[in-house]
Tab-separated table of C-alpha atoms and ligand atoms in Angstrom:
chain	number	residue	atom	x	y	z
A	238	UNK	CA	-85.868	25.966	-56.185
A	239	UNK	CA	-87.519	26.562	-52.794
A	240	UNK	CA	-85.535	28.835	-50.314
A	241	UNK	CA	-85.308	28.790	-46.294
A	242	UNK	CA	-86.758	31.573	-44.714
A	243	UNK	CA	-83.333	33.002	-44.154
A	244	UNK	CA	-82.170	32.986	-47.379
A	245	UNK	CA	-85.315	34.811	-48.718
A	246	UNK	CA	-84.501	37.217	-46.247
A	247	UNK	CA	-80.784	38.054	-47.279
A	248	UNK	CA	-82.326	38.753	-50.546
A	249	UNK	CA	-85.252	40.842	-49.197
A	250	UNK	CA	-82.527	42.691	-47.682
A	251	UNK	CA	-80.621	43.040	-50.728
A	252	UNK	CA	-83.433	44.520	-52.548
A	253	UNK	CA	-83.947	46.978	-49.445
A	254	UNK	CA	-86.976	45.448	-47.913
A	255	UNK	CA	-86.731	45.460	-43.703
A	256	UNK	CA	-85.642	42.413	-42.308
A	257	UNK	CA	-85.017	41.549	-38.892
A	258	UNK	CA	-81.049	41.003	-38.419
A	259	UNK	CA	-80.240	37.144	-37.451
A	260	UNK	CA	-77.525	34.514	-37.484
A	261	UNK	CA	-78.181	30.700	-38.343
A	262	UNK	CA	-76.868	28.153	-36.031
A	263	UNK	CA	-76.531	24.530	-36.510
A	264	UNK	CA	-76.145	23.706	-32.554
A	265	UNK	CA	-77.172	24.718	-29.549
A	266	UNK	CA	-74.023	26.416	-28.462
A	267	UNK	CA	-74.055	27.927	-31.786
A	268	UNK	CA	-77.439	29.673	-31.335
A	269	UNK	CA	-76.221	30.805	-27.790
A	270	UNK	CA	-73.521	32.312	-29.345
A	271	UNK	CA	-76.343	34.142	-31.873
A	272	UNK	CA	-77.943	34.844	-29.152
A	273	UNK	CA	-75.215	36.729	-26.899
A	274	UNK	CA	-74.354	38.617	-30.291
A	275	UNK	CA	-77.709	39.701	-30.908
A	276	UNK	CA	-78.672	41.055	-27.369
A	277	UNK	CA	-82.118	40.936	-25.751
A	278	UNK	CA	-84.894	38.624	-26.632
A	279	UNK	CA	-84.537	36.477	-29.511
A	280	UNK	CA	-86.540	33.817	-32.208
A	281	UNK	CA	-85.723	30.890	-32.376
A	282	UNK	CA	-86.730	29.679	-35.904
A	283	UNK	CA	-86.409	26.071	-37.806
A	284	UNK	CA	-85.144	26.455	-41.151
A	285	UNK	CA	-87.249	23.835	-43.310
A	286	UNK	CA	-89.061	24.019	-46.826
A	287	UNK	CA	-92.550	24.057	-45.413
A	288	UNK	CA	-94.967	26.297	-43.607
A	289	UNK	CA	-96.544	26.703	-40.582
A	290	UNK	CA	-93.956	26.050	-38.584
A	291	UNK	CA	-95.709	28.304	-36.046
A	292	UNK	CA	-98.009	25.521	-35.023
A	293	UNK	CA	-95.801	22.677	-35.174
A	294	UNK	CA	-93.537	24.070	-32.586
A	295	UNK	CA	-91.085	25.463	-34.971
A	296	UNK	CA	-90.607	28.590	-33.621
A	297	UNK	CA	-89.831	29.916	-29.691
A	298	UNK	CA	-89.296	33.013	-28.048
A	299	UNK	CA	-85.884	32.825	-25.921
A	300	UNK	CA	-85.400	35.089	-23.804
A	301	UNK	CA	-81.663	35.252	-23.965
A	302	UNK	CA	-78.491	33.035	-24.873
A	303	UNK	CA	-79.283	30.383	-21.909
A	304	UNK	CA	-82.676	30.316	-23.157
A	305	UNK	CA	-81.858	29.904	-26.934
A	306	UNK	CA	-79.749	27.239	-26.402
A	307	UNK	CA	-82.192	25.479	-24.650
A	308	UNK	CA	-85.203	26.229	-27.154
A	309	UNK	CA	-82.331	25.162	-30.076
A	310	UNK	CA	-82.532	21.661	-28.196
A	311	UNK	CA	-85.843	21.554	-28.178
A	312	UNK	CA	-86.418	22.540	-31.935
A	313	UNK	CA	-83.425	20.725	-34.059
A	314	UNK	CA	-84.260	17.190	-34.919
A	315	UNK	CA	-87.505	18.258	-35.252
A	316	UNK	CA	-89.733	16.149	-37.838
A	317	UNK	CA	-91.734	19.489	-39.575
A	318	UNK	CA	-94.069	17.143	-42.016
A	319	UNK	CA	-91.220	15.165	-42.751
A	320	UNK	CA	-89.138	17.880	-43.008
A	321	UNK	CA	-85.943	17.537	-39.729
A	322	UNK	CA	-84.612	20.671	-38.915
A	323	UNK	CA	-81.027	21.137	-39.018
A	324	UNK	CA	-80.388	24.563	-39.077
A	325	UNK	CA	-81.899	27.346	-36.972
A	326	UNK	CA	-82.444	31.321	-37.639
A	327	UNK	CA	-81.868	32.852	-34.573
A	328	UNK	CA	-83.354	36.742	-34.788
A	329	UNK	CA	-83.664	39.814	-32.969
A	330	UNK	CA	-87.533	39.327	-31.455
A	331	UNK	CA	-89.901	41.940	-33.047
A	332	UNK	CA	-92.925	43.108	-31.085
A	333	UNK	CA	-95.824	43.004	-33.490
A	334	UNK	CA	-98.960	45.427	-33.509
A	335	UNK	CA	-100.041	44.126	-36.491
A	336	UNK	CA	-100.080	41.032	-39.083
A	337	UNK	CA	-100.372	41.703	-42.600
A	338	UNK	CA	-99.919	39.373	-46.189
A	339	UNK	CA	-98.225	40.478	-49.139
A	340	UNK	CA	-97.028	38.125	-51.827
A	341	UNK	CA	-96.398	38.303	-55.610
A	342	UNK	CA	-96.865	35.109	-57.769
A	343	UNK	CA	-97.499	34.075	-61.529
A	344	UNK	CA	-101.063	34.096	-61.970
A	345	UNK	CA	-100.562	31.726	-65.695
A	346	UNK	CA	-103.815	31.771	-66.869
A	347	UNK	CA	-103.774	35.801	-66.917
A	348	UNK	CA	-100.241	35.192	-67.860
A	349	UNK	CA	-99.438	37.964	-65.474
A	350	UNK	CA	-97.467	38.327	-61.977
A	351	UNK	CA	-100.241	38.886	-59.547
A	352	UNK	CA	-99.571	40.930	-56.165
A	353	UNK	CA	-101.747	39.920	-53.169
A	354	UNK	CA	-102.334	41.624	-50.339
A	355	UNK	CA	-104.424	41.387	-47.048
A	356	UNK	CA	-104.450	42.830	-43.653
A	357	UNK	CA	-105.943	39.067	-42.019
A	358	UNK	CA	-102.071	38.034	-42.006
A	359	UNK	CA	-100.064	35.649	-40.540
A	360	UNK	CA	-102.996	32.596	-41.133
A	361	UNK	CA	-103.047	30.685	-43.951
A	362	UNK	CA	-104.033	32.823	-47.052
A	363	UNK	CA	-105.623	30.015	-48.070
A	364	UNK	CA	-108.293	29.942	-44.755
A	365	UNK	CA	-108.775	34.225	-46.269
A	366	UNK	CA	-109.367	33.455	-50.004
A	367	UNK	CA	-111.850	31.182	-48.274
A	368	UNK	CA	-113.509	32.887	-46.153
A	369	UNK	CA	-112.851	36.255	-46.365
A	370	UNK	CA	-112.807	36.964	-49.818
A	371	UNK	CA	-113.189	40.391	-50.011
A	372	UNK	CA	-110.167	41.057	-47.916
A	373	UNK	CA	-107.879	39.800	-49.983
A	374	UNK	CA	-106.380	42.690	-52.587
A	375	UNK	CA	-105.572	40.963	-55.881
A	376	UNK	CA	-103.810	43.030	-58.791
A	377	UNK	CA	-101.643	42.178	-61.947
A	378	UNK	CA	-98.654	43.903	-63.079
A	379	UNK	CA	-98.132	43.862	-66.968
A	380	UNK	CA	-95.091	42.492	-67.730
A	381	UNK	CA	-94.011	44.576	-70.139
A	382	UNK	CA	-95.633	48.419	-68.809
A	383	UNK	CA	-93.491	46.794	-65.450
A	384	UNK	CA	-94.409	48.056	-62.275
A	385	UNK	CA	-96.184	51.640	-61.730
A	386	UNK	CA	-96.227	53.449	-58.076
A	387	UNK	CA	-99.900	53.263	-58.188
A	388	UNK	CA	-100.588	49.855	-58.435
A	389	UNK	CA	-99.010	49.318	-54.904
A	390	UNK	CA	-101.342	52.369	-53.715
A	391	UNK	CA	-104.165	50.349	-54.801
A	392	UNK	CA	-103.560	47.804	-53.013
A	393	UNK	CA	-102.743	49.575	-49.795
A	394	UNK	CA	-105.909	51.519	-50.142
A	395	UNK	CA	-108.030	48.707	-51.511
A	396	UNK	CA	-106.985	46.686	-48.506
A	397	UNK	CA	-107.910	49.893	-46.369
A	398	UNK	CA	-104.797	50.415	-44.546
A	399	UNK	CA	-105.893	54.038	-42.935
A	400	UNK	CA	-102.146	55.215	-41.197
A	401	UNK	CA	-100.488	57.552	-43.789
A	402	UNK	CA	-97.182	56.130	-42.734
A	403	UNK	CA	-97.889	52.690	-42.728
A	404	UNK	CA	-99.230	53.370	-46.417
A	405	UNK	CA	-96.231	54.604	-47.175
A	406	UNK	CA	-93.610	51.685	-46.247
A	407	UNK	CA	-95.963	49.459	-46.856
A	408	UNK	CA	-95.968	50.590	-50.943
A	409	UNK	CA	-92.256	50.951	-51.240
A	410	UNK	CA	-92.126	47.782	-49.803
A	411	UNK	CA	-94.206	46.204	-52.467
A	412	UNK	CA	-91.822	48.193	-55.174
A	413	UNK	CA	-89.202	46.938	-54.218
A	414	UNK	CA	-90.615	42.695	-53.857
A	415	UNK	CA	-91.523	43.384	-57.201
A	416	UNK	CA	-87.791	44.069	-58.284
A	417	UNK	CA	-86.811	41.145	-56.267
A	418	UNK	CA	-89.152	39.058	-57.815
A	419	UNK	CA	-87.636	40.050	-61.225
A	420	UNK	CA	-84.658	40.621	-60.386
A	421	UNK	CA	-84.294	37.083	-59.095
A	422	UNK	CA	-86.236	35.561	-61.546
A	423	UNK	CA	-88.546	33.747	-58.592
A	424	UNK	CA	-91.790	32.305	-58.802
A	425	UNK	CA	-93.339	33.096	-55.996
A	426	UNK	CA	-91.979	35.611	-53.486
A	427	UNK	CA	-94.394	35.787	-50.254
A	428	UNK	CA	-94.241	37.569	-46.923
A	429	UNK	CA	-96.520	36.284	-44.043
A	430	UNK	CA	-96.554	38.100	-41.742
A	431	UNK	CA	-95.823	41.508	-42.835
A	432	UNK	CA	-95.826	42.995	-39.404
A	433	UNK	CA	-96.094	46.465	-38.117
A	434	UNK	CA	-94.725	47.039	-34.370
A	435	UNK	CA	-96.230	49.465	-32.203
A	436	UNK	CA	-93.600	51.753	-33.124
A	437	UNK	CA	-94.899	52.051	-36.747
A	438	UNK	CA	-92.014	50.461	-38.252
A	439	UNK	CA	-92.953	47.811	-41.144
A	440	UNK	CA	-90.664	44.962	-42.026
A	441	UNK	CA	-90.664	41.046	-43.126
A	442	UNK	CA	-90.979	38.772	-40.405
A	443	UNK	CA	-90.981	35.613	-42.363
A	444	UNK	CA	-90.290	34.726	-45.935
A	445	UNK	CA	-91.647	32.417	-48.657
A	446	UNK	CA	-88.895	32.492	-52.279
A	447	UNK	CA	-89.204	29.875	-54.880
A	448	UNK	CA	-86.483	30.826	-57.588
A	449	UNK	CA	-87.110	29.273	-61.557
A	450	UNK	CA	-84.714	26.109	-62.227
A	451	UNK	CA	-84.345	27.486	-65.476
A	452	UNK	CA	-83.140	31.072	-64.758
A	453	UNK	CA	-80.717	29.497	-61.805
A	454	UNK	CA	-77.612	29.341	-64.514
A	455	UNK	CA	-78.031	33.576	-64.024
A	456	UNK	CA	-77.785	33.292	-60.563
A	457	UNK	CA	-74.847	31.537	-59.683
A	458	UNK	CA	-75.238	33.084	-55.661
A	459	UNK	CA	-78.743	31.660	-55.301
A	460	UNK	CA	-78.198	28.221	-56.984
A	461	UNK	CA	-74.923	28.445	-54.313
A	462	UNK	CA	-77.649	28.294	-51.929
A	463	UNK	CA	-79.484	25.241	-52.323
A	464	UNK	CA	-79.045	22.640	-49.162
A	465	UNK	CA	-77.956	19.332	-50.903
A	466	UNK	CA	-78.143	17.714	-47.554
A	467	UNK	CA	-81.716	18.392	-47.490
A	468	UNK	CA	-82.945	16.904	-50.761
A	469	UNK	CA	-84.114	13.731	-51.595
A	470	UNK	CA	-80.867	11.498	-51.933
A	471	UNK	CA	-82.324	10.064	-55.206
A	472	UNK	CA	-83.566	13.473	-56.650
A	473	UNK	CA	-80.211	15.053	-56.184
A	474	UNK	CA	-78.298	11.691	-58.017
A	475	UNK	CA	-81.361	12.594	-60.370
A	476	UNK	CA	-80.328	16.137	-60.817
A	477	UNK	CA	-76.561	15.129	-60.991
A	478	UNK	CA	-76.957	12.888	-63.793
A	479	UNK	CA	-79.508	15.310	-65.610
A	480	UNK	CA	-82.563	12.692	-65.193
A	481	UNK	CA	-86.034	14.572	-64.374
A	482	UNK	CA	-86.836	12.517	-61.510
A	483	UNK	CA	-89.879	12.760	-59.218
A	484	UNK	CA	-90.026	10.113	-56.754
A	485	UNK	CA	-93.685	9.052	-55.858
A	486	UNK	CA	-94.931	6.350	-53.452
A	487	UNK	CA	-95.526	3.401	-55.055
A	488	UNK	CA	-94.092	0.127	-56.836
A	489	UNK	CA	-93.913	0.298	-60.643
A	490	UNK	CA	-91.168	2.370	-61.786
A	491	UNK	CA	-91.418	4.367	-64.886
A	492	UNK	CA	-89.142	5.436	-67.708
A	493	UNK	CA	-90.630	7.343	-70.593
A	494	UNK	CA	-89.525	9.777	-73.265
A	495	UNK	CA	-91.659	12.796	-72.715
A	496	UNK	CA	-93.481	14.602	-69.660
A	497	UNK	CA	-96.458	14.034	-71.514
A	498	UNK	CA	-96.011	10.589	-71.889
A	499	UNK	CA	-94.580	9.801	-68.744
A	500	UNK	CA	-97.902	11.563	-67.232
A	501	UNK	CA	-100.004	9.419	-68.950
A	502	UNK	CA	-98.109	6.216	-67.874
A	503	UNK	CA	-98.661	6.881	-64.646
A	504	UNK	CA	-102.675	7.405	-65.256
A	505	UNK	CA	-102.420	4.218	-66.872
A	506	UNK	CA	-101.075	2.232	-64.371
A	507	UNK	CA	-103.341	4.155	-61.688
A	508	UNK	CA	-106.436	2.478	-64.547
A	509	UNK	CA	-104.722	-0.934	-64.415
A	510	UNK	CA	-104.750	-0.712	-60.362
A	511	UNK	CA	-100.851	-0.219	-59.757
A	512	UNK	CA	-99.386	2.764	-57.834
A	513	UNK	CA	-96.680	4.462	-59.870
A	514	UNK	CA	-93.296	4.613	-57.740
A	515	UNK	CA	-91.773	7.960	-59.639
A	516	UNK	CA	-91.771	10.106	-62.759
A	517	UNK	CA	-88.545	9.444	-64.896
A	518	UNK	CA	-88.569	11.318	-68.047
A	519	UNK	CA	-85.789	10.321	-70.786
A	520	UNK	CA	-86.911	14.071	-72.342
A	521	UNK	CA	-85.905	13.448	-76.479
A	522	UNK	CA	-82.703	11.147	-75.706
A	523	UNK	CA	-82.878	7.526	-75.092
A	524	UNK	CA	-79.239	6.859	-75.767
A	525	UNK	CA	-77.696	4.089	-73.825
A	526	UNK	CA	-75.837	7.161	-71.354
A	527	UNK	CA	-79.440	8.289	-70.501
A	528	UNK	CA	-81.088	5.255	-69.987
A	529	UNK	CA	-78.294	3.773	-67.692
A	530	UNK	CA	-78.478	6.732	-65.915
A	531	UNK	CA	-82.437	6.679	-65.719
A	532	UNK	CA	-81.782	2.961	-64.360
A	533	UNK	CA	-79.281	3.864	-62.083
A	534	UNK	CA	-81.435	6.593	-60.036
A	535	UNK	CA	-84.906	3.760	-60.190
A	536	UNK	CA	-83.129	0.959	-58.864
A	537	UNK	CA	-81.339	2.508	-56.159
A	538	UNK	CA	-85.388	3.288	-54.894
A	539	UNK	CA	-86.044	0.383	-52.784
A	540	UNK	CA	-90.128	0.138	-53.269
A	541	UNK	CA	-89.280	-0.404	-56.979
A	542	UNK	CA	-90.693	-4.043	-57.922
A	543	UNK	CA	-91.310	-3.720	-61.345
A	544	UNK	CA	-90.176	-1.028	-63.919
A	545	UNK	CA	-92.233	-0.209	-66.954
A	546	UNK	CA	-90.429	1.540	-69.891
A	547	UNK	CA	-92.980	3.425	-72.034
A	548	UNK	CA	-91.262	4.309	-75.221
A	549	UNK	CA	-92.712	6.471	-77.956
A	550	UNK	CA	-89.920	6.973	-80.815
A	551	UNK	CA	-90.603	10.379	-82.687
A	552	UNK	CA	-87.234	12.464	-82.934
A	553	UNK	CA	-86.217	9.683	-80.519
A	554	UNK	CA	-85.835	6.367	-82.508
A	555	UNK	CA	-87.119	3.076	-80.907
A	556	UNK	CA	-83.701	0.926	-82.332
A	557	UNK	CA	-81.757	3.440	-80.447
A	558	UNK	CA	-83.630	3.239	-77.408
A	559	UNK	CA	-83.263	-0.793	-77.535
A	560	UNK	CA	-79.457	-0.506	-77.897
A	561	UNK	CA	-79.663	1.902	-74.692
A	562	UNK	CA	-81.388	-0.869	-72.759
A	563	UNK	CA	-79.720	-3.411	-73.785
A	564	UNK	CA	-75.968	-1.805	-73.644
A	565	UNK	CA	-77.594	-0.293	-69.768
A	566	UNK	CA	-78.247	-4.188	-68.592
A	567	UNK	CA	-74.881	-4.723	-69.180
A	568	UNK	CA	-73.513	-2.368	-67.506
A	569	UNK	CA	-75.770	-2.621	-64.286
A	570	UNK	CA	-77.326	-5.655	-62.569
A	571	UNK	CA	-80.972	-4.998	-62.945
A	572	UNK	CA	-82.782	-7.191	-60.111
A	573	UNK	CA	-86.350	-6.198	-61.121
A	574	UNK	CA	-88.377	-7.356	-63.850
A	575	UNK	CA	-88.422	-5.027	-66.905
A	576	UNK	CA	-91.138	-4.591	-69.237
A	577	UNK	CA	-90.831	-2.556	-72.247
A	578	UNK	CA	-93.310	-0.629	-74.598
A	579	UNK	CA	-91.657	0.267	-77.925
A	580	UNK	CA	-94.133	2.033	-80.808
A	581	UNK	CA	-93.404	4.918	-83.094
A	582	UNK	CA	-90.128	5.526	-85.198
A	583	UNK	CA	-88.416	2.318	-85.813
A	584	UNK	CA	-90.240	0.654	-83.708
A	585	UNK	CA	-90.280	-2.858	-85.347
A	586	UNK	CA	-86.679	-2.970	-85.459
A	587	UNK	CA	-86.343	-1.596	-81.781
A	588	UNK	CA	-88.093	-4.668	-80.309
A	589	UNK	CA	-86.356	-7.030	-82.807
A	590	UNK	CA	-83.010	-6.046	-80.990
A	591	UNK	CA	-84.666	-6.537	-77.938
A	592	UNK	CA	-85.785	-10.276	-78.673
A	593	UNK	CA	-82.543	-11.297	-80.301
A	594	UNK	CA	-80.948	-10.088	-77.229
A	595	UNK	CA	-83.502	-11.730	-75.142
A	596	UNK	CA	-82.307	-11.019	-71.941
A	597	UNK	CA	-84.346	-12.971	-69.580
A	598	UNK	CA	-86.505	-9.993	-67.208
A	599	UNK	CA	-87.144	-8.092	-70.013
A	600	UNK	CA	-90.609	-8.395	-71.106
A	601	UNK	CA	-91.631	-6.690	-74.755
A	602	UNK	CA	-95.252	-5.322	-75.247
A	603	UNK	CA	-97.066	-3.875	-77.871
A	604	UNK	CA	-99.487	-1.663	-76.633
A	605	UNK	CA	-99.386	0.847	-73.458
A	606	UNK	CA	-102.010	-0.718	-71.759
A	607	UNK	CA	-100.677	-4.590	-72.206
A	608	UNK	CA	-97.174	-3.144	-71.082
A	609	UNK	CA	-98.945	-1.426	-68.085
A	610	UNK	CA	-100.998	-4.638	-67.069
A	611	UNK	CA	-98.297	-6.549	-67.298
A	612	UNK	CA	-95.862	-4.504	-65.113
A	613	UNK	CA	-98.070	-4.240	-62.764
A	614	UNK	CA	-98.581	-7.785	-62.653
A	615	UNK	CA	-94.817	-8.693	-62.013
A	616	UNK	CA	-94.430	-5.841	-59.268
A	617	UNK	CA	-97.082	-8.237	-57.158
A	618	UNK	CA	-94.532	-10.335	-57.703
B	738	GDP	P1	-94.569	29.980	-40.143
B	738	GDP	O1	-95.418	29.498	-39.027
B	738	GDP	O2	-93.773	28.866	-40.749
B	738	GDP	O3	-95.333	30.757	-41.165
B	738	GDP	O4	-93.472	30.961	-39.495
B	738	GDP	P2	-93.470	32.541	-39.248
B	738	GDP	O5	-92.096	33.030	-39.427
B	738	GDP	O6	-94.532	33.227	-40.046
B	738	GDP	O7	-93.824	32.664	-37.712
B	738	GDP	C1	-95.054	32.224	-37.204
B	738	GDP	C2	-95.549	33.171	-36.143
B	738	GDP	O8	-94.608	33.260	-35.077
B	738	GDP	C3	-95.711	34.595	-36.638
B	738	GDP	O9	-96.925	34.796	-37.292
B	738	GDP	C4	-95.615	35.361	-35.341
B	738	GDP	O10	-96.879	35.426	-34.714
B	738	GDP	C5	-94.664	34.534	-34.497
B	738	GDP	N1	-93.346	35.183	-34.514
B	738	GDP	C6	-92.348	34.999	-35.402
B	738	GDP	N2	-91.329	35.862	-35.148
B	738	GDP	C7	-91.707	36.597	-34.095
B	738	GDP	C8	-91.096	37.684	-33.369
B	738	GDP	O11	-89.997	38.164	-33.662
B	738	GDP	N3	-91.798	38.180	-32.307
B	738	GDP	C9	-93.023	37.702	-31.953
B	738	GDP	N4	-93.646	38.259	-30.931
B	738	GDP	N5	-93.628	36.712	-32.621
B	738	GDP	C10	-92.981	36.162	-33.667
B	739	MN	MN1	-95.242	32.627	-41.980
């Protein structure tokens, strides 16, 4: 689960990393109202889940509550990449002396968090790693020795921050992301920029937090936080009815049981010259509740033509999975044509059910690649 920028922040702070102190505001008048709080100059900053916001106009100096109102007219409604801002962070303004990157991630093929750090801040890290290799700091914590004081010296050092007392901030700082990053369970926890101002003081002007799905149920507050609103309509039905649903751009919709077979579905119908329109995995169910629900959440995406239901039975039996469809057809009208791949456990008797049932868009195939062809075929229409 991605965070805003302000939300990142209130945890920052609660982990005692410096934060600039803000309001959000949905309106104008609201981020006047900030504003007049706040005193003096002011950010005005679009709260969406993507970066560079910089550059696409996301962000404005205002120079007090007239001015913030006007720059909050100027920035909500804003299409970000796709991304329309609704809600604003309005912030006391920091001056900035300096722009620095810190960020701690999972580095899984060391199977190790990895801290990175860089004084060439607030660019893309990705232009430094490029580029400038050498300035970019890279160290891994051990899990299980945890965090030592002298790992963040390292990479103050190695980065060749020269002020004592910037060294100094700078590595509690990184102590303490590190307790937010475990502390919250995240996946990524990034600050860019890190800024010093020219009176010395460090803090986070800007915040990147990605928080594991899995460990939300231990963080009620955080999973509290996530912006329905925002989210695809379909992926939150998705998430409602406990599908794993990933909508993707084209026409054949896809049902399997298994991310592994649900990945190679969509490679398949890539071969045969379709464009998959999501990822729908049944995970080791297939009972009718499941697949109605699956159904429910493709159908309601209107570039679906065709949907293609690739069905291995292992622990999940294929004359179960046949009931689900069938029992799911009758319990929603099912406009598109249906083609169905059953192999595996019970497999036989799976697509017997089907063709005593014989309802009349369901199409049975043998083989992954027929079914594929073939589903592609009727999304052309
Ligand atoms: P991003 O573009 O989405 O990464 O958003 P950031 O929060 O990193 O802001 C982008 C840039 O805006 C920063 O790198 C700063 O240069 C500038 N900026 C953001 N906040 C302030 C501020 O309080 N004062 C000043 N002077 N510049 C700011
Ligand atoms: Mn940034």
């Amino acid at each position: 689960m991605d965070l805003y920028e302000y939300q990142g922040k209130q945890l920052f702070a609660r982990f005692g990393i410096p934060v600039s102190e803000g309001r959000p505001a949905t309106t104008p008048a609201e981020a006047r109202a900030a504003a007049e709080e706040l005193g003096g100059q002011v950010v005005v900053k679009a709260q969406v889940l993507t970066g560079g916001r910089g550059k696409a106009g996301g962000i404005k100096l205002a120079d007090g509550p007239a001015d913030a109102e006007e720059k909050a007219k100027q920035i909500l409604g804003l299409d970000i990449r796709g991304h329309v801002v609704r809600t604003l962070w309005i912030e006391r303004a920091s001056e900035i002396e300096k722009e620095y990157y810190l960020s701690i991630t999972f580095d899984r093929g060391a199977k190790q968090p990895l801290f990175m750090f860089t004084t060439q801040g607030g660019i893309d890290i990705e232009e430094v790693a490029e580029k400038k290799p050498e300035a970019l700091v890279r160290l891994h914590v051990d899990p299980l020795e945890g965090f030592q004081p002298w790992q963040a010296r390292r990479l103050v050092y190695g980065a060749g921050v020269d002020d004592p007392d910037e060294q100094k901030q700078i590595a509690a700082i990184v102590g303490k992301l590190y307790d937010a990053f475990v502390g919250t369970d995240a996946m990524l926890c990034e600050i860019n920029p890190l800024i010093v101002t020219p009176e010395g003081e460090v803090k986070a002007l800007d915040s990147k937090f990605t928080v594991d799905d899995n460990a939300l149920y231990k963080h009620p507050d955080i999973e509290a936080m996530r912006d329905v609103a925002a989210a695809d309509p379909l992926e939150a039905l998705a998430r409602e009815k406990d599908v794993t649903y990933v909508k993707l751009d084209g026409e054949v919709g896809i049902l399997g049981n298994g991310a592994g077979l649900v990945m190679s579905t969509l490679d398949v119908i890539a071969l045969v010259g379709g464009r998959p329109a999501n990822f729908c995995d049944l995970g080791g169910g297939g009972d009718a509740e499941g697949v109605v629900a699956a159904l429910e959440v493709i159908t309601k995406d209107p570039q679906v033509k065709a949907i293609f239901f690739n069905i291995f039975g292992g622990i999940t039996r294929c004359d179960e999975v046949a009931r689900g469809i069938l029992a799911a057809l009758e319990r929603i009208e099912i406009p598109h044509p249906i083609v169905v791949r059953l192999d595996g456990t019970n497999a036989e008797e799976g697509r017997k059910i089907l063709s005593d049932a014989a309802p009349q868009n369901l199409y049975a195939e043998a083989t992954m690649l027929d079914g594929a062809r073939r589903a592609v075929e009727l999304a052309r229409g």
